[in-house]
Short mmCIF file of C-alpha atoms in Angstrom, two decimals:
data_model
loop_
_atom_site.label_atom_id
_atom_site.label_comp_id
_atom_site.label_asym_id
_atom_site.label_seq_id
_atom_site.Cartn_x
_atom_site.Cartn_y
_atom_site.Cartn_z
CA UNK A 20 -16.45 12.79 -7.31
CA UNK A 21 -17.77 16.38 -6.57
CA UNK A 22 -14.97 18.51 -7.53
CA UNK A 23 -14.93 18.07 -11.27
CA UNK A 24 -17.13 17.15 -14.39
CA UNK A 25 -14.83 14.86 -16.12
CA UNK A 26 -12.73 15.95 -19.32
CA UNK A 27 -14.25 17.78 -22.08
CA UNK A 28 -14.86 16.09 -25.40
CA UNK A 29 -16.92 16.53 -28.52
CA UNK A 30 -19.52 14.64 -26.81
CA UNK A 31 -19.10 16.19 -23.29
CA UNK A 32 -18.95 19.86 -23.65
CA UNK A 33 -17.79 22.30 -20.94
CA UNK A 34 -20.06 23.31 -18.22
CA UNK A 35 -21.16 27.06 -17.87
CA UNK A 36 -18.56 29.40 -16.37
CA UNK A 37 -20.66 29.92 -13.34
CA UNK A 38 -20.55 26.05 -12.65
CA UNK A 39 -16.89 25.37 -13.33
CA UNK A 40 -13.34 27.05 -13.65
CA UNK A 41 -10.85 25.99 -16.27
CA UNK A 42 -7.27 27.27 -17.08
CA UNK A 43 -5.89 27.31 -13.43
CA UNK A 44 -4.02 24.08 -12.67
CA UNK A 45 -3.48 23.16 -8.96
CA UNK A 46 -0.04 23.41 -7.68
CA UNK A 47 -0.78 21.83 -4.25
CA UNK A 48 1.34 24.63 -2.25
CA UNK A 49 -1.74 25.66 -0.24
CA UNK A 50 -5.15 24.94 0.58
CA UNK A 51 -6.64 27.34 -2.00
CA UNK A 52 -4.23 26.02 -4.70
CA UNK A 53 -5.64 22.50 -4.04
CA UNK A 54 -9.37 23.35 -4.04
CA UNK A 55 -9.95 26.37 -6.26
CA UNK A 56 -8.12 24.87 -9.38
CA UNK A 57 -8.19 22.09 -11.78
CA UNK A 58 -6.55 18.91 -10.94
CA UNK A 59 -4.89 18.63 -14.58
CA UNK A 60 -5.54 20.34 -17.87
CA UNK A 61 -8.84 19.68 -19.39
CA UNK A 62 -10.56 18.70 -16.21
CA UNK A 63 -13.01 21.64 -15.34
CA UNK A 64 -13.07 22.20 -11.48
CA UNK A 65 -16.59 22.57 -10.06
CA UNK A 66 -16.99 25.74 -8.16
CA UNK A 67 -17.85 24.02 -4.97
CA UNK A 68 -17.16 26.97 -2.83
CA UNK A 69 -19.64 29.23 -4.77
CA UNK A 70 -22.56 30.69 -2.92
CA UNK A 71 -24.11 31.99 -6.30
CA UNK A 72 -27.15 30.07 -7.46
CA UNK A 73 -26.98 28.58 -10.88
CA UNK A 74 -29.28 27.46 -13.55
CA UNK A 75 -29.28 24.18 -15.15
CA UNK A 76 -26.71 23.87 -18.12
CA UNK A 77 -28.74 23.96 -21.51
CA UNK A 78 -27.17 20.75 -22.79
CA UNK A 79 -28.41 18.99 -19.61
CA UNK A 80 -32.09 20.57 -20.14
CA UNK A 81 -31.87 19.45 -23.82
CA UNK A 82 -30.60 15.88 -22.82
CA UNK A 83 -33.42 15.21 -20.40
CA UNK A 84 -36.10 16.51 -22.76
CA UNK A 85 -34.89 14.05 -25.33
CA UNK A 86 -35.03 11.40 -23.05
CA UNK A 87 -38.48 12.21 -21.92
CA UNK A 88 -37.56 12.63 -18.40
CA UNK A 89 -37.37 16.51 -18.00
CA UNK A 90 -40.54 17.13 -16.04
CA UNK A 91 -39.51 14.38 -13.49
CA UNK A 92 -36.04 15.62 -13.03
CA UNK A 93 -37.27 19.11 -12.37
CA UNK A 94 -39.80 17.80 -9.98
CA UNK A 95 -37.20 15.75 -8.10
CA UNK A 96 -34.81 18.89 -7.93
CA UNK A 97 -37.60 21.28 -6.39
CA UNK A 98 -38.67 18.62 -4.03
CA UNK A 99 -34.95 18.29 -2.81
CA UNK A 100 -34.22 22.01 -2.49
CA UNK A 101 -37.65 22.52 -0.78
CA UNK A 102 -37.01 19.85 1.63
CA UNK A 103 -33.34 21.00 2.59
CA UNK A 104 -33.51 24.55 1.98
CA UNK A 105 -30.13 24.45 0.34
CA UNK A 106 -29.43 27.26 -2.32
CA UNK A 107 -29.09 26.00 -5.80
CA UNK A 108 -25.36 26.14 -5.97
CA UNK A 109 -23.23 23.64 -7.89
CA UNK A 110 -22.37 21.49 -5.08
CA UNK A 111 -25.80 20.82 -4.02
CA UNK A 112 -26.94 19.89 -7.38
CA UNK A 113 -24.34 17.20 -7.48
CA UNK A 114 -24.90 16.25 -3.96
CA UNK A 115 -28.65 15.62 -4.84
CA UNK A 116 -27.68 13.52 -8.03
CA UNK A 117 -25.22 11.35 -6.05
CA UNK A 118 -27.60 10.73 -3.34
CA UNK A 119 -30.06 9.69 -6.03
CA UNK A 120 -28.28 6.43 -6.37
CA UNK A 121 -28.65 5.80 -2.45
CA UNK A 122 -32.54 6.52 -2.92
CA UNK A 123 -33.05 4.38 -5.99
CA UNK A 124 -30.65 1.38 -5.51
CA UNK A 125 -29.85 1.30 -1.53
CA UNK A 126 -26.27 2.09 -1.92
CA UNK A 127 -24.84 1.65 1.44
CA UNK A 128 -21.39 3.34 1.04
CA UNK A 129 -19.16 5.75 -1.04
CA UNK A 130 -15.67 6.22 -1.58
CA UNK A 131 -15.15 9.74 -2.29
CA UNK A 132 -12.66 10.50 -4.79
CA UNK A 133 -10.17 13.64 -4.94
CA UNK A 134 -11.81 14.63 -1.56
CA UNK A 135 -9.06 17.33 -0.71
CA UNK A 136 -9.82 19.26 -3.69
CA UNK A 137 -12.98 20.85 -2.23
CA UNK A 138 -13.85 22.54 1.12
CA UNK A 139 -14.45 20.03 3.65
CA UNK A 140 -18.09 21.28 4.59
CA UNK A 141 -19.19 19.84 1.11
CA UNK A 142 -18.32 16.56 2.43
CA UNK A 143 -20.17 17.15 5.65
CA UNK A 144 -23.43 18.12 3.81
CA UNK A 145 -22.91 15.20 1.44
CA UNK A 146 -22.80 12.76 4.20
CA UNK A 147 -25.99 14.14 5.98
CA UNK A 148 -27.77 13.79 2.63
CA UNK A 149 -26.50 10.37 1.95
CA UNK A 150 -27.74 9.27 5.69
CA UNK A 151 -31.19 10.85 4.98
CA UNK A 152 -31.46 8.99 1.51
CA UNK A 153 -30.25 5.69 3.05
CA UNK A 154 -32.84 5.63 5.78
CA UNK A 155 -35.51 6.69 3.23
CA UNK A 156 -34.57 3.68 1.03
CA UNK A 157 -34.64 1.34 4.18
CA UNK A 158 -38.18 2.59 4.94
CA UNK A 159 -39.38 2.18 1.25
CA UNK A 160 -37.65 -1.27 1.02
CA UNK A 161 -38.05 -2.96 4.29
CA UNK A 162 -37.61 -6.53 3.11
CA UNK A 163 -34.32 -5.73 1.20
CA UNK A 164 -32.51 -4.24 4.10
CA UNK A 165 -29.45 -6.39 4.86
CA UNK A 166 -28.55 -4.78 8.29
CA UNK A 167 -28.82 -1.70 10.36
CA UNK A 168 -25.41 -0.36 9.85
CA UNK A 169 -25.55 3.33 9.02
CA UNK A 170 -24.29 4.68 5.73
CA UNK A 171 -20.39 4.26 5.32
CA UNK A 172 -17.93 6.71 3.76
CA UNK A 173 -14.23 6.42 2.69
CA UNK A 174 -12.17 9.35 1.73
CA UNK A 175 -9.51 9.35 -0.83
CA UNK A 176 -7.21 12.36 0.42
CA UNK A 177 -4.03 11.79 -1.76
CA UNK A 178 -1.05 11.59 0.61
CA UNK A 179 -2.92 11.15 4.02
CA UNK A 180 -1.21 8.74 6.48
CA UNK A 181 -2.30 7.36 9.59
CA UNK A 182 0.57 8.99 11.64
CA UNK A 183 -1.14 12.37 10.89
CA UNK A 184 -4.03 11.29 13.25
CA UNK A 185 -7.17 12.88 12.45
CA UNK A 186 -5.78 15.84 10.48
CA UNK A 187 -4.44 16.34 6.75
CA UNK A 188 -1.99 19.24 6.39
CA UNK A 189 -2.10 21.50 3.33
CA UNK A 190 0.91 23.33 4.51
CA UNK A 191 -1.05 26.39 5.49
CA UNK A 192 -3.95 24.78 6.92
CA UNK A 193 -5.05 21.58 8.62
CA UNK A 194 -8.24 19.84 7.77
CA UNK A 195 -9.99 17.00 9.75
CA UNK A 196 -12.24 15.10 7.26
CA UNK A 197 -13.25 12.43 9.91
CA UNK A 198 -15.38 15.27 11.53
CA UNK A 199 -16.63 16.34 8.03
CA UNK A 200 -18.36 13.32 6.72
CA UNK A 201 -15.88 10.40 6.67
CA UNK A 202 -15.94 7.14 8.61
CA UNK A 203 -12.52 6.16 7.15
CA UNK A 204 -9.73 7.46 5.13
CA UNK A 205 -7.32 5.78 2.61
CA UNK A 206 -4.08 5.22 4.30
CA UNK A 207 -1.22 6.17 1.79
CA UNK A 208 1.53 5.42 4.45
CA UNK A 209 0.79 1.69 5.08
CA UNK A 210 3.22 0.43 2.41
CA UNK A 211 6.12 2.37 3.90
CA UNK A 212 5.19 1.24 7.40
CA UNK A 213 5.04 -2.43 6.37
CA UNK A 214 8.48 -2.17 4.69
CA UNK A 215 10.10 -0.31 7.70
CA UNK A 216 8.55 -2.48 10.58
CA UNK A 217 8.34 -6.11 11.70
CA UNK A 218 5.14 -7.61 12.42
CA UNK A 219 4.97 -6.61 15.92
CA UNK A 220 6.12 -2.97 15.11
CA UNK A 221 3.38 -2.78 12.31
CA UNK A 222 0.62 -4.24 14.24
CA UNK A 223 0.95 -2.46 17.61
CA UNK A 224 1.31 0.95 15.74
CA UNK A 225 -2.08 0.45 14.13
CA UNK A 226 -3.73 -0.95 17.05
CA UNK A 227 -2.51 1.93 19.11
CA UNK A 228 -3.53 4.56 16.75
CA UNK A 229 -7.06 3.11 15.91
CA UNK A 230 -7.95 2.53 19.62
CA UNK A 231 -6.74 5.98 20.66
CA UNK A 232 -6.54 9.05 18.37
CA UNK A 233 -8.69 7.35 15.64
CA UNK A 234 -11.12 5.55 17.87
CA UNK A 235 -14.43 5.37 16.22
CA UNK A 236 -12.84 5.63 12.82
CA UNK A 237 -10.71 3.63 10.63
CA UNK A 238 -8.17 3.73 7.85
CA UNK A 239 -8.03 1.60 4.38
CA UNK A 240 -4.59 0.07 4.05
CA UNK A 241 -3.02 -1.19 0.72
CA UNK A 242 0.19 -2.47 -0.79
CA UNK A 243 -0.42 -1.40 -4.40
CA UNK A 244 -3.01 0.85 -6.07
CA UNK A 245 -4.09 1.94 -9.45
CA UNK A 246 -2.35 5.23 -9.18
CA UNK A 247 0.65 4.90 -6.62
CA UNK A 248 3.66 4.49 -8.58
CA UNK A 249 5.82 3.26 -5.46
CA UNK A 250 3.94 -0.07 -4.45
CA UNK A 251 5.35 -2.16 -1.53
CA UNK A 252 6.69 -4.94 -3.93
CA UNK A 253 6.70 -3.90 -7.50
CA UNK A 254 8.81 -7.00 -8.48
CA UNK A 255 6.51 -9.38 -6.57
CA UNK A 256 9.17 -10.98 -4.73
CA UNK A 257 7.39 -10.70 -1.26
CA UNK A 258 3.81 -11.60 -1.97
CA UNK A 259 3.69 -13.89 0.81
CA UNK A 260 4.96 -11.22 3.32
CA UNK A 261 2.42 -8.53 1.43
CA UNK A 262 -0.36 -10.56 2.19
CA UNK A 263 0.41 -11.51 5.89
CA UNK A 264 0.97 -7.79 6.86
CA UNK A 265 -1.89 -6.43 4.90
CA UNK A 266 -4.49 -8.91 5.76
CA UNK A 267 -3.44 -9.40 9.45
CA UNK A 268 -3.09 -5.57 10.42
CA UNK A 269 -5.65 -3.60 12.27
CA UNK A 270 -7.94 -1.38 10.17
CA UNK A 271 -9.40 -2.02 6.51
CA UNK A 272 -7.38 -3.94 3.86
CA UNK A 273 -7.77 -3.13 0.06
CA UNK A 274 -6.59 -6.06 -2.11
CA UNK A 275 -5.76 -4.58 -5.50
CA UNK A 276 -6.51 -7.18 -8.22
CA UNK A 277 -3.34 -9.37 -8.79
CA UNK A 278 -1.95 -8.62 -5.30
CA UNK A 279 -3.07 -12.14 -4.37
CA UNK A 280 -1.60 -13.81 -7.66
CA UNK A 281 1.83 -12.06 -8.25
CA UNK A 282 0.42 -9.99 -11.31
CA UNK A 283 3.34 -8.12 -12.62
CA UNK A 284 3.62 -4.23 -11.86
CA UNK A 285 6.37 -3.74 -14.27
CA UNK A 286 5.27 -3.77 -17.87
CA UNK A 287 7.76 -2.63 -20.48
CA UNK A 288 6.70 0.20 -22.77
CA UNK A 289 3.94 1.61 -20.63
CA UNK A 290 3.62 5.11 -19.63
CA UNK A 291 2.62 6.39 -16.18
CA UNK A 292 0.06 4.55 -14.31
CA UNK A 293 -0.54 1.80 -17.10
CA UNK A 294 2.24 -0.42 -15.60
CA UNK A 295 -0.17 -0.73 -12.47
CA UNK A 296 -3.04 -1.74 -14.49
CA UNK A 297 -1.90 -4.67 -16.53
CA UNK A 298 -4.08 -7.72 -17.59
CA UNK A 299 -4.94 -10.19 -14.83
CA UNK A 300 -2.36 -13.09 -14.80
CA UNK A 301 -5.22 -15.79 -15.24
CA UNK A 302 -2.70 -18.16 -17.13
CA UNK A 303 -0.28 -18.19 -14.20
CA UNK A 304 -3.14 -18.72 -11.72
CA UNK A 305 -3.95 -21.67 -13.75
CA UNK A 306 -0.65 -23.17 -14.46
CA UNK A 307 2.12 -21.60 -12.13
CA UNK A 308 2.46 -23.40 -8.83
CA UNK A 309 3.94 -20.23 -7.28
CA UNK A 310 0.96 -18.09 -8.34
CA UNK A 311 -1.42 -20.85 -6.81
CA UNK A 312 0.58 -20.98 -3.66
CA UNK A 313 0.42 -17.09 -3.20
CA UNK A 314 -3.48 -17.06 -3.92
CA UNK A 315 -4.20 -19.91 -1.59
CA UNK A 316 -2.22 -17.95 1.15
CA UNK A 317 -4.29 -14.68 0.45
CA UNK A 318 -7.44 -16.80 0.37
CA UNK A 319 -6.67 -18.39 3.83
CA UNK A 320 -5.87 -15.03 5.43
CA UNK A 321 -8.88 -13.11 3.68
CA UNK A 322 -11.47 -15.91 4.81
CA UNK A 323 -9.96 -15.83 8.28
CA UNK A 324 -10.38 -12.04 8.17
CA UNK A 325 -13.77 -11.91 6.79
CA UNK A 326 -15.04 -14.50 9.41
CA UNK A 327 -13.58 -12.62 12.32
CA UNK A 328 -14.03 -8.85 12.91
CA UNK A 329 -11.44 -9.01 15.65
CA UNK A 330 -8.49 -9.20 13.06
CA UNK A 331 -9.24 -5.89 11.59
CA UNK A 332 -11.30 -4.13 14.46
CA UNK A 333 -9.90 -5.80 17.55
CA UNK A 334 -7.27 -4.70 20.05
CA UNK A 335 -3.94 -6.28 19.31
CA UNK A 336 -1.89 -7.54 22.25
CA UNK A 337 1.53 -9.41 22.06
CA UNK A 338 1.33 -12.85 23.72
CA UNK A 339 4.84 -14.05 23.09
CA UNK A 340 7.72 -12.59 20.94
CA UNK A 341 9.19 -15.85 19.96
CA UNK A 342 7.52 -17.88 18.83
CA UNK A 343 5.70 -14.71 17.68
CA UNK A 344 2.04 -15.06 18.95
CA UNK A 345 -0.51 -12.25 19.48
CA UNK A 346 -4.27 -11.96 20.23
CA UNK A 347 -7.04 -9.71 18.85
CA UNK A 348 -10.05 -9.07 20.81
CA UNK A 349 -13.15 -7.21 19.49
CA UNK A 350 -16.18 -6.32 21.81
CA UNK A 351 -19.18 -4.29 20.56
CA UNK A 352 -22.25 -4.49 22.92
CA UNK A 353 -22.92 -8.20 23.65
CA UNK A 354 -20.98 -9.49 20.68
CA UNK A 355 -17.23 -10.58 21.52
CA UNK A 356 -14.82 -12.19 19.03
CA UNK A 357 -11.43 -13.43 20.01
CA UNK A 358 -8.66 -14.98 17.84
CA UNK A 359 -4.94 -15.91 18.46
CA UNK A 360 -2.59 -15.74 15.68
CA UNK A 361 1.22 -16.84 15.05
CA UNK A 362 3.52 -15.53 12.25
CA UNK A 363 7.17 -16.22 11.31
CA UNK A 364 6.81 -19.55 13.32
CA UNK A 365 9.03 -22.65 12.86
CA UNK A 366 7.82 -25.12 10.46
CA UNK A 367 6.88 -28.50 11.88
CA UNK A 368 6.08 -28.91 15.55
CA UNK A 369 5.43 -25.63 17.46
CA UNK A 370 4.10 -25.02 20.93
CA UNK A 371 2.07 -21.74 21.16
CA UNK A 372 1.00 -19.96 24.35
CA UNK A 373 -2.53 -18.62 23.91
CA UNK A 374 -2.34 -16.25 27.06
CA UNK A 375 -5.62 -15.47 28.76
CA UNK A 376 -7.68 -15.66 25.56
CA UNK A 377 -8.75 -19.30 25.64
CA UNK A 378 -8.88 -21.33 28.73
CA UNK A 379 -7.60 -24.69 29.17
CA UNK A 380 -9.61 -27.35 27.67
CA UNK A 381 -10.94 -25.00 25.16
CA UNK A 382 -11.01 -26.64 21.38
CA UNK A 383 -9.70 -24.50 18.89
CA UNK A 384 -9.19 -24.75 14.92
CA UNK A 385 -5.81 -23.64 13.15
CA UNK A 386 -7.65 -22.50 9.92
CA UNK A 387 -4.39 -22.30 8.15
CA UNK A 388 -3.46 -25.91 8.40
CA UNK A 389 -7.08 -27.17 9.12
CA UNK A 390 -6.31 -28.89 12.32
CA UNK A 391 -8.21 -29.04 15.63
CA UNK A 392 -6.23 -28.74 18.90
CA UNK A 393 -7.10 -28.27 22.57
CA UNK A 394 -5.56 -25.83 24.97
CA UNK A 395 -3.37 -27.54 27.51
CA UNK A 396 -1.50 -25.77 30.10
CA UNK A 397 -2.10 -22.52 28.39
CA UNK A 398 -0.84 -23.40 25.20
CA UNK A 399 -1.49 -25.68 21.83
CA UNK A 400 0.64 -27.74 20.02
CA UNK A 401 0.50 -27.79 16.19
CA UNK A 402 2.58 -29.79 13.72
CA UNK A 403 2.40 -28.35 10.29
CA UNK A 404 4.31 -27.44 7.35
CA UNK A 405 3.59 -23.75 7.59
CA UNK A 406 5.02 -20.89 9.39
CA UNK A 407 1.60 -19.38 10.38
CA UNK A 408 -1.28 -20.29 12.65
CA UNK A 409 -4.75 -18.81 12.77
CA UNK A 410 -6.61 -20.09 15.77
CA UNK A 411 -10.24 -19.68 16.33
CA UNK A 412 -12.68 -21.26 18.82
CA UNK A 413 -14.78 -24.24 17.66
#
């Protein structure tokens, strides 16, 4: 979070007026009325647009001195501002403090919250400093480096949907957050697309978008969330379908706790988002066969997705409309991953074409039913009690 300080409490006094604004609540009708205002009452808005240099708040100086780290913090700030040449404005202090976590702990990615409530250039500078901090951490901790992937950022721009392409529309202005510091944006549209489309309509829409207008970027899809009052399946009557559509769709997938186990989203007596944040249904997972069946379904899909980058990042191609089979192929440099999947299939014996993905004689495994098969005459035969097939090469 860069745009607010958190609520004012007896323990957390309001920051100085050259740091934050209070009293003007956003009405979201324009860019200015989304960025230069407080999200809600008692949530002071950081003046991220300010070009005026500010001093540290007295209460922060007092806190650091009590903790015996004042000199260290001041030296660190001086070093940051000397290296970057940034003015000592509110946004750059906060960027510095957030990137300290990267420098100290090797954090490799951030999900930015309430992203649309600041000017977009704030996030471009933020990403630049995150990348610098991450590379510095790698140099200082060579034995702890897991991979050579760059720093990754996800934006929560409330209301953004994949159909908007790279832009978010404020009404009076459009902003491209992908070109201002973000690799990925949360996709608030997915639950509607999942409800309105069959599998092929959904999968092909997302593959086309991610391999054309959004090529090089991604979206984070979800079915339910902590603050979206209109989830895909509030009454949990479609948990199998929800798992299949979410975990087999191109893009990234966010599984909100309890999606995989039918945790109730309708809790009597709750107010606002509290109904979305009920206790995890551990007892049902232990004792309810329906919940156990749902968990197993999500586990099988999730593990297949984890093991195969092609599922989320590959190019989708329809092989056969009925029985419905399709392929995903992902290629990056010398690495290639290929899978064939089938959904809404007849239970029992089924013949599935594999297109040109796997040659005759190829040994495959259906990870959903845990069966090994061979490609003969361009197809495989699987006899299982399930209506879904997930094929990988052995």
